[in-house]
Coordinates of C-alpha atoms and ligand atoms in Angstrom, one line a residue:
X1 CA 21.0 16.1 -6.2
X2 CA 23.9 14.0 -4.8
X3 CA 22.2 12.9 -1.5
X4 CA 18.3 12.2 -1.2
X5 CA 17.1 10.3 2.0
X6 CA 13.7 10.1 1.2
X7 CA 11.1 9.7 4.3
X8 CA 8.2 10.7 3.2
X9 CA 7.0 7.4 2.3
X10 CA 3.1 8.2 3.7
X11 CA 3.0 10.5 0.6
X12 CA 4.1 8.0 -1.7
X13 CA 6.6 4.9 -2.4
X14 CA 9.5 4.6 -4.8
X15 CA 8.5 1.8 -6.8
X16 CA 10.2 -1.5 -6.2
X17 CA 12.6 -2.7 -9.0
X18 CA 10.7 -6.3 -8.8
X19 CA 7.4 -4.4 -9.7
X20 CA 8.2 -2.5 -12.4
X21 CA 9.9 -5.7 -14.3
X22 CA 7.0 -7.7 -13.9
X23 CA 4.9 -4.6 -14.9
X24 CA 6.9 -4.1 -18.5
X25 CA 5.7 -6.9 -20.5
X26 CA 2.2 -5.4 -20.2
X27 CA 3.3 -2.3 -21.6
X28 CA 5.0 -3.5 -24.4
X29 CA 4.3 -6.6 -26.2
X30 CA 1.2 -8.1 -24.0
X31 CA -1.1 -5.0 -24.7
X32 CA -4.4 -7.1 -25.5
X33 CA -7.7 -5.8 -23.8
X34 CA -8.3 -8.9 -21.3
X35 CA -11.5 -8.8 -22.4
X36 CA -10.9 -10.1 -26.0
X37 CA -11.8 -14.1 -27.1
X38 CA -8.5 -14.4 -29.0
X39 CA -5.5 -16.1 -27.8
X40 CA -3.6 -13.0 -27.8
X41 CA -5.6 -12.0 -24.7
X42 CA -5.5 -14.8 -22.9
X43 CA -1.9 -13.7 -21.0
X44 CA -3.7 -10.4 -20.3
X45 CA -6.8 -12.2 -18.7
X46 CA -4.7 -14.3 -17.1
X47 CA -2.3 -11.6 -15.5
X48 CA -5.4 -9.8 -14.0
X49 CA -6.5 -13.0 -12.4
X50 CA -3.2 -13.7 -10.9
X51 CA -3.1 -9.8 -9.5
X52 CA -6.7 -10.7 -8.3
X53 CA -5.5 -13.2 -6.2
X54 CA -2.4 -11.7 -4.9
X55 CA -5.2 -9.0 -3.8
X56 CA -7.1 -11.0 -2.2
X57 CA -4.4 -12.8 0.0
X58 CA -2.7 -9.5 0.8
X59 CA -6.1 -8.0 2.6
X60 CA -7.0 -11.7 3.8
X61 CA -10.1 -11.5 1.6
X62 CA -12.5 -14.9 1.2
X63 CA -13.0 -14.9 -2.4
X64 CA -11.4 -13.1 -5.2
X65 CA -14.3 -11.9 -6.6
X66 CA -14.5 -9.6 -3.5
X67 CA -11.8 -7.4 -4.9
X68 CA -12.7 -4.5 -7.6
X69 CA -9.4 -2.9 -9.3
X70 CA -9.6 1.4 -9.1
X71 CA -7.5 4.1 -9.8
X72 CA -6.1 5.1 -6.2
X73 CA -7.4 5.4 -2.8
X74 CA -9.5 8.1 -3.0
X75 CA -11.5 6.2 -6.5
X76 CA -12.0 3.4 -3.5
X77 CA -13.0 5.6 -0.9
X78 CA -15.7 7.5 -3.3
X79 CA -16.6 4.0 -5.0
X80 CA -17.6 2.7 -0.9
X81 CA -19.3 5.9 0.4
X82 CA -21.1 7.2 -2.9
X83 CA -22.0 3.5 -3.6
X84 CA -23.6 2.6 -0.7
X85 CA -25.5 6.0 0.2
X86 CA -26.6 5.9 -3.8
X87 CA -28.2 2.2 -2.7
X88 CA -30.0 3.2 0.4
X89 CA -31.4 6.6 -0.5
X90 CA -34.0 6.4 2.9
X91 CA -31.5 6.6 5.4
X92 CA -29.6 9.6 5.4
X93 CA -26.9 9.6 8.6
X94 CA -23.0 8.7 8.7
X95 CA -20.6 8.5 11.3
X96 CA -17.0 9.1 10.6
X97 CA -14.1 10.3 13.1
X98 CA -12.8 13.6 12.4
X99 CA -9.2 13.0 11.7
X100 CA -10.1 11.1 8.4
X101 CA -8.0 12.0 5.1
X102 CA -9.6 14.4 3.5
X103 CA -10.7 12.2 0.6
X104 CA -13.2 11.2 3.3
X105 CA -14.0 14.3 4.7
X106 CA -14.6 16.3 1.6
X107 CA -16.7 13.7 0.4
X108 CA -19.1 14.2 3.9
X109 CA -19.0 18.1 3.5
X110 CA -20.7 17.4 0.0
X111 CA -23.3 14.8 1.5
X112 CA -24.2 17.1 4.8
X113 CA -24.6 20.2 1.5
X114 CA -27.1 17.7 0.4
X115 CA -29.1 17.2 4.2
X116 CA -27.3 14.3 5.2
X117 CA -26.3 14.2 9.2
X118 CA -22.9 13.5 10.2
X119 CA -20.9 12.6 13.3
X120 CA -17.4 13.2 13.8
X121 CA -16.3 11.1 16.4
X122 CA -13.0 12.7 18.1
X123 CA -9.7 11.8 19.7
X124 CA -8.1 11.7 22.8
X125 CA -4.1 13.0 23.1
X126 CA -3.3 9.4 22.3
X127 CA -5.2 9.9 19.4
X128 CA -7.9 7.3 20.3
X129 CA -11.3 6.8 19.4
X130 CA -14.2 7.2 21.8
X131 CA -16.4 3.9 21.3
X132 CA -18.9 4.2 23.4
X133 CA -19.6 7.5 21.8
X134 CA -19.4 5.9 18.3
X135 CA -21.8 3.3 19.7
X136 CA -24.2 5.9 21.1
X137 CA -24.5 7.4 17.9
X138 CA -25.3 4.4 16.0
X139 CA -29.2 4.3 15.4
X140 CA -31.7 2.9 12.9
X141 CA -31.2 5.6 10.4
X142 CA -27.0 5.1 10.0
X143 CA -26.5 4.2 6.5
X144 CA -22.8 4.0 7.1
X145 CA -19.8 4.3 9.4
X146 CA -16.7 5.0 8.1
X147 CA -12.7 4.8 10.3
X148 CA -9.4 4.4 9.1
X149 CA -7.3 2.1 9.8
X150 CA -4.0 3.8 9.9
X151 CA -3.9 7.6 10.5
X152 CA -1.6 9.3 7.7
X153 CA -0.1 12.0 9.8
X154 CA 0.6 10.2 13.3
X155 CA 0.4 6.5 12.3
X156 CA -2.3 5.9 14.9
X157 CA -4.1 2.0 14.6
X158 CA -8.1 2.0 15.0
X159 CA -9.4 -1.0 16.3
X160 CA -11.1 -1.3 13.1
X161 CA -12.1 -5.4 13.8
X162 CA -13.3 -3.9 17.4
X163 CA -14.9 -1.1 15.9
X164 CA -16.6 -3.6 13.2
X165 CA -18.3 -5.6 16.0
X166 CA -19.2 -2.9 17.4
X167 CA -21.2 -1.4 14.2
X168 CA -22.9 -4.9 13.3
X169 CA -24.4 -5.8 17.0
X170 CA -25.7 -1.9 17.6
X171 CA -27.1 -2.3 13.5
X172 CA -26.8 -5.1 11.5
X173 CA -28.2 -2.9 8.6
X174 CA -25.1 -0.6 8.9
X175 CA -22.0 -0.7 6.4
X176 CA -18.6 -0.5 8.0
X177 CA -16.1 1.3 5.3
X178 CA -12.4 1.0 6.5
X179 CA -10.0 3.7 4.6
X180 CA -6.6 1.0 4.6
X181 CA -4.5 2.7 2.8
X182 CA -2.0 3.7 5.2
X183 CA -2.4 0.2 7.3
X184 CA -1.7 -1.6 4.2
X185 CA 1.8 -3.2 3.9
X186 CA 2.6 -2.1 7.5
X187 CA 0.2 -3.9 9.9
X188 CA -1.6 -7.6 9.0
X189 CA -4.9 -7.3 7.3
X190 CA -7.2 -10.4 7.4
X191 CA -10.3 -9.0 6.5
X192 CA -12.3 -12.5 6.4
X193 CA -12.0 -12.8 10.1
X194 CA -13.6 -9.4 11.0
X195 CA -17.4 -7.5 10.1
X196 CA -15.7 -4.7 8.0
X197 CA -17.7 -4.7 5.0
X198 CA -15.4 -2.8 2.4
X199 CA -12.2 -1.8 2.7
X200 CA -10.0 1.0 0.4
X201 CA -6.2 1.0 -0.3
X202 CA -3.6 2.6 -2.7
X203 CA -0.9 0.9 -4.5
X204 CA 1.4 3.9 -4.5
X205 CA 1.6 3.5 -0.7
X206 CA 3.2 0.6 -1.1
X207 CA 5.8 0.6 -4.0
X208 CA 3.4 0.2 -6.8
X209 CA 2.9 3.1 -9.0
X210 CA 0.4 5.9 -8.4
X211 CA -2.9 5.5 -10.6
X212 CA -3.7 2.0 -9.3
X213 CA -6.1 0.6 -6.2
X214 CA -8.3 -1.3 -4.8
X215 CA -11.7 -2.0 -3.2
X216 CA -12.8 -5.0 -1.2
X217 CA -16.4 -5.5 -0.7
X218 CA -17.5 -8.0 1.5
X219 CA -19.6 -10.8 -0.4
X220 CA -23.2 -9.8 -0.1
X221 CA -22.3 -5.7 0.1
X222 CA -23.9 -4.2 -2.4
X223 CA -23.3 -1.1 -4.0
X224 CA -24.0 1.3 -7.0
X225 CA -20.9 1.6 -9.1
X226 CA -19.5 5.3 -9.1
X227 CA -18.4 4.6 -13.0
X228 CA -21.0 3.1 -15.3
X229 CA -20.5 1.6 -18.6
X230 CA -19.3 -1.9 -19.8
X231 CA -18.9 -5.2 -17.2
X232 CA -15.4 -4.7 -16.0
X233 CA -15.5 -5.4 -12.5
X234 CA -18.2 -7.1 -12.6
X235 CA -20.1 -4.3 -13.5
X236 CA -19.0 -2.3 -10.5
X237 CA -16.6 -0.2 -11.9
X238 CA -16.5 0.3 -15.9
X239 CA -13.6 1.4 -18.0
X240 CA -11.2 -1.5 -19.7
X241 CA -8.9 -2.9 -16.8
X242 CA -5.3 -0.6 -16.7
X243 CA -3.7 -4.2 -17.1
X244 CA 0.0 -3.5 -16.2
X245 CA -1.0 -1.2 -13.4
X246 CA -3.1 -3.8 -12.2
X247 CA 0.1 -6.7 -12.2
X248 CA 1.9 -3.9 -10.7
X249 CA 0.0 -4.0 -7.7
X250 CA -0.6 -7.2 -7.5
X251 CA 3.3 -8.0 -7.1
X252 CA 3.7 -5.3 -5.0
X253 CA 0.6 -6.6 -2.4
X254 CA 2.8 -10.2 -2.5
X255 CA 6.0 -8.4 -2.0
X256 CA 4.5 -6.2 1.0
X257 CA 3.2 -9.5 2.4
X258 CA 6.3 -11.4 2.2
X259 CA 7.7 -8.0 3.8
X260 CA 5.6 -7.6 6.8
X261 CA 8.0 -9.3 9.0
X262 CA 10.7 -6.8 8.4
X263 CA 8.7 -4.0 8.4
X264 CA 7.5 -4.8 12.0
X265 CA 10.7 -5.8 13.2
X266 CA 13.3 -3.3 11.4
X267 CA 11.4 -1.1 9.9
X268 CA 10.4 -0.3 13.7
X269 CA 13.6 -1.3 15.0
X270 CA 15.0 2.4 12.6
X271 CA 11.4 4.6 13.2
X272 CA 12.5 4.3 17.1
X273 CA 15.8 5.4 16.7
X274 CA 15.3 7.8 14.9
X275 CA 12.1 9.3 17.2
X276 CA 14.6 9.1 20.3
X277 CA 17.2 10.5 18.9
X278 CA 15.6 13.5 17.8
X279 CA 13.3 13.8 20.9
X280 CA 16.2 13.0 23.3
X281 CA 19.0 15.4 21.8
X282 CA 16.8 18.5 21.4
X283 CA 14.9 20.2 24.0
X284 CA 12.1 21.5 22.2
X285 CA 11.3 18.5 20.2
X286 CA 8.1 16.4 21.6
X287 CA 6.2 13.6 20.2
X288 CA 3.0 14.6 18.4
X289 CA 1.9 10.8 18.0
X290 CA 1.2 7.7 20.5
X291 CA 4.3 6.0 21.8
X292 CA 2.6 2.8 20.9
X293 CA -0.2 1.5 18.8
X294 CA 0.9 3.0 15.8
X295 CA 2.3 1.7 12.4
X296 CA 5.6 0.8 12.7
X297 CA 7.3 3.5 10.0
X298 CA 5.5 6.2 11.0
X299 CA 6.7 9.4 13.1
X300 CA 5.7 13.1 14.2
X301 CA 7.4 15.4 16.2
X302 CA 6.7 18.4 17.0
X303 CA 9.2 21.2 17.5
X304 CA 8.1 23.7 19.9
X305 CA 8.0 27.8 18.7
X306 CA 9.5 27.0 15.5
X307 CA 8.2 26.5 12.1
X308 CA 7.3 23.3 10.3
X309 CA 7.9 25.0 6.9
X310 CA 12.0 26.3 7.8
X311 CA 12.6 23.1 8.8
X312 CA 11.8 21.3 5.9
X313 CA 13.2 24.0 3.3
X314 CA 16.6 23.1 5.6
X315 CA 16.2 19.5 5.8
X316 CA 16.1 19.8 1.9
X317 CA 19.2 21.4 1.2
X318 CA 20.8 18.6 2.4
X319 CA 19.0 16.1 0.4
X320 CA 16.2 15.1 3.2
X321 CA 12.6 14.8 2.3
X322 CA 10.2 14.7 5.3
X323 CA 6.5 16.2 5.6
X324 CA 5.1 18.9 7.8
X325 CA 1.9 18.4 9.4
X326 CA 0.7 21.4 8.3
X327 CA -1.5 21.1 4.9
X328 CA -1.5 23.8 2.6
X329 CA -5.2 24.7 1.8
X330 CA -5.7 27.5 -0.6
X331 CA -2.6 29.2 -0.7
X332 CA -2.7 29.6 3.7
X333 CA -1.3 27.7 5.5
X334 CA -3.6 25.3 7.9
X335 CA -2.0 23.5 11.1
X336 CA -3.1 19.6 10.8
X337 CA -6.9 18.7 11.6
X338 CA -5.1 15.5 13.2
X339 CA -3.2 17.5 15.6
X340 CA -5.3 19.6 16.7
X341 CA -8.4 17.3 17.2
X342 CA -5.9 15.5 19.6
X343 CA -5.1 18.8 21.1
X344 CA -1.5 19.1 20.4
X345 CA -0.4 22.4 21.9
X346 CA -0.4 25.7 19.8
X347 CA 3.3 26.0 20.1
X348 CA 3.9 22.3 18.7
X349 CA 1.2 22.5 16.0
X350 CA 3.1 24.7 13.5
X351 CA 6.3 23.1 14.1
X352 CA 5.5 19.4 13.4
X353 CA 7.2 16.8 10.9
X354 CA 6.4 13.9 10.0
X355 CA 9.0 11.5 9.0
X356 CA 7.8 7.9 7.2
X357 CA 10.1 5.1 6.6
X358 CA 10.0 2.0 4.0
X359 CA 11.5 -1.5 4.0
X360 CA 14.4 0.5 1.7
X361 CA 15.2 2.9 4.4
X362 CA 18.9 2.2 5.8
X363 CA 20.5 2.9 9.0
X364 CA 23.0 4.8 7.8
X365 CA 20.3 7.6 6.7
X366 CA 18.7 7.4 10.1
X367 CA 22.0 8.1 11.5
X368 CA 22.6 10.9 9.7
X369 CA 19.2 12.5 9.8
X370 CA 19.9 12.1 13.7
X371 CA 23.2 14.3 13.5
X372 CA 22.0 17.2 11.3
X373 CA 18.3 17.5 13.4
X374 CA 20.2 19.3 16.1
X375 CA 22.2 22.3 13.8
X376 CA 19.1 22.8 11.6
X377 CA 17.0 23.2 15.0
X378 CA 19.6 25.2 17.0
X379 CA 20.2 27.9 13.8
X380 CA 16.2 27.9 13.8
X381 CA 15.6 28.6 17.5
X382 CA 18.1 31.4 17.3
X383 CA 15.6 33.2 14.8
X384 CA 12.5 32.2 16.5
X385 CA 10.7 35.2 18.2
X386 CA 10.0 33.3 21.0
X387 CA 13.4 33.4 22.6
X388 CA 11.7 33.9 26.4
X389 CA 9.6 30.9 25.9
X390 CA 12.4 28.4 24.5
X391 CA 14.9 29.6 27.0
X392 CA 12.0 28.9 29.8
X393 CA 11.9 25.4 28.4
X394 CA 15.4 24.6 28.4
X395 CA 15.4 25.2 31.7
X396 CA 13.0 23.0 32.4
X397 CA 14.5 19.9 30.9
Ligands
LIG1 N1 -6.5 7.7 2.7 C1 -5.4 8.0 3.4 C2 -5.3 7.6 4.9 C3 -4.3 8.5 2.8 O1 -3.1 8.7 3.4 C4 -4.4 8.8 1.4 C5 -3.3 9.4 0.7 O2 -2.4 10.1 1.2 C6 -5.6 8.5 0.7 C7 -6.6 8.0 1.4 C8 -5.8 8.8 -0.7 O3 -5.0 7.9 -1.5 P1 -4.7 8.3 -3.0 O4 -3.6 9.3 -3.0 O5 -4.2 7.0 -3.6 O6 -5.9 8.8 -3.7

């Protein structure tokens, strides 16, 4: 392919260039398990340490030892949930909201199987929370609350710290699971400050490579570990430690860090032109997402009485990767639980994209994404069946 401008960076990150070198030495010659007593280990040991650490500072954790290395962001999601339901067998209710991924919310349909109540707190059109809801529904027998942080498909911030407080004055007893993965490397994290007790996020999100995450648990948490065996992880999740994986994301949590600046500044500064452009230049184009409180590389439009699907197949053949917010569940295909729990209208659900940038997205590719938008939508709109209803809306602009 000679052109790829790739914004689809909610699914996944290229990997940085700084990552994988620092990664490669792992692979190749320093291959010892970390947790042998000979000298040949000690780099390995050490290396985990250091990625420990870079951890730790990245999600503003107190003490290292609050970090537990897992495979990706649903291994830290399952690790929270299953491990602190497994510890407290008596009480048997969670709250959740209900635009959750669905690493979350397949994981609750299991649980209510099992006679487990849960709440699904919803949304507004902005896409926020109802708190005093959430609070309402806190009572002695909540094991657990669980809200993430970043929405994947809109981009849309939960007060998390906010929603923390509130969790921990209504029930001390309760544990507060935050699903980070799409707030980390785009919005400070600073967990020591706030009552979140565990928090889950995915290296691949943020130019590490896919098969690596993390888990913070809040000193004093304490949960079952989902994989039993030998001490790794202090004994909360077994298997030897995936050492290059783990250095990978460790350099990639210091080089998101060291990049928040940017990404709130320019990152933003590109996400916003490309949003108006679009939204301005075509009449059926409407933002699915909050204009504010949102993640700073994050975008979806919908595009009224045209398909999510035609666009992308077009945006494609000329090299664009985007996302629609449609998820394909068993071969049908579903319009977004996020959109439609924020009532987006019927004739924007099926015609949304989601476009997510990175700290290596360039103006130039904003800029041209602007200037083809408006032929791919016009040669769709000719073939929608909805000509009535599109010509009644241009009119109305
Ligand atoms: N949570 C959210 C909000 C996500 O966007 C994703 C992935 O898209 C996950 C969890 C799961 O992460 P992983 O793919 O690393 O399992």
């Amino acid at each position: 392919m000679d052109k790829l401008i790739y914004l689809d960076n909610n699914a996944t990150t290229k990997v940085d260039e700084k990552v994988l070198e620092e990664m490669l030495p792992y692979l190749k010659e320093e291959y010892a398990n970390p947790s042998s007593m000979y000298d040949f280990a000690k780099k390995s040991s050490n290396a985990l340490k250091v990625a420990r650490r870079q951890v730790q500072e990245f999600v503003g954790a107190e003490n290292e030892k609050e970090i537990i290395f897992t495979s990706c962001g649903s291994e830290s999601a399952n690790t929270a949930i299953k491990g602190v339901l497994a510890n407290n067998k008596t009480k048997r209710h969670i709250i959740t909201t209900a635009v959750e991924h669905p690493c979350v919310l397949n994981l609750y349909k299991q649980y209510e199987k099992q006679g487990y109540k849960v709440d699904y707190i919803g949304v507004n059109a902005q896409g926020e929370l109802n708190l005093d809801e959430l609070k309402d529904k806190i009572t002695d027998e909540t094991a657990l609350v669980s809200v993430m942080w970043a929405n994947n498909e809109t981009g849309i911030i939960f007060p998390v710290e906010k929603i923390a407080e509130i969790v921990k004055e209504k029930n001390p007893h309760t544990t507060f699971y935050v699903d980070a993965v799409q707030a980390a490397g785009k919005i400070p994290m600073n967990v020591k400050n706030t009552k979140i007790d565990m928090i889950g996020i995915s290296g691949h999100k943020f130019h590490a490579p896919k098969g690596i995450g993390a888990l913070y648990v809040k000193s004093g948490t304490i949960i079952s570990p989902l994989i039993n065996g030998g001490h790794q992880e202090r004994g909360r999740r077994a298997g030897t430690e995936n050492v290059p994986y783990i250095v990978g994301l460790g350099k990639a949590a210091e080089l998101a860090l060291n990049s928040l600046d940017y990404e709130l500044k320019e990152v933003k500064r590109l996400r916003d032109k490309l949003e108006q452009g679009i939204v301005k230049n075509i009449f059926n184009a409407r933002l699915n997402t909050a204009p504010t409180n949102r993640v700073p590389n994050t975008t979806n439009i919908g595009f009224q009485y045209i398909e999510g699907e035609l666009i992308l197949l077009h945006l494609s053949d000329i090299g664009i990767c985007a996302s629609s917010g449609s998820a394909c569940t068993s071969g049908s295909l579903e319009p977004s639980h996020v959109l439609r729990a924020m009532g987006i209208p019927f004739t924007a659900l099926h015609g949304s994209i989601r476009f997510s940038l990175s700290r290596f997205t360039k103006e130039e590719e904003i800029d041209y994404v602007i200037e083809k938008m408006p032929q791919i939508i016009e040669k769709l709109n000719k073939i929608s069946p909805y000509q009535d209803e599109l010509e009644a809306l241009k009119n109305l602009k």
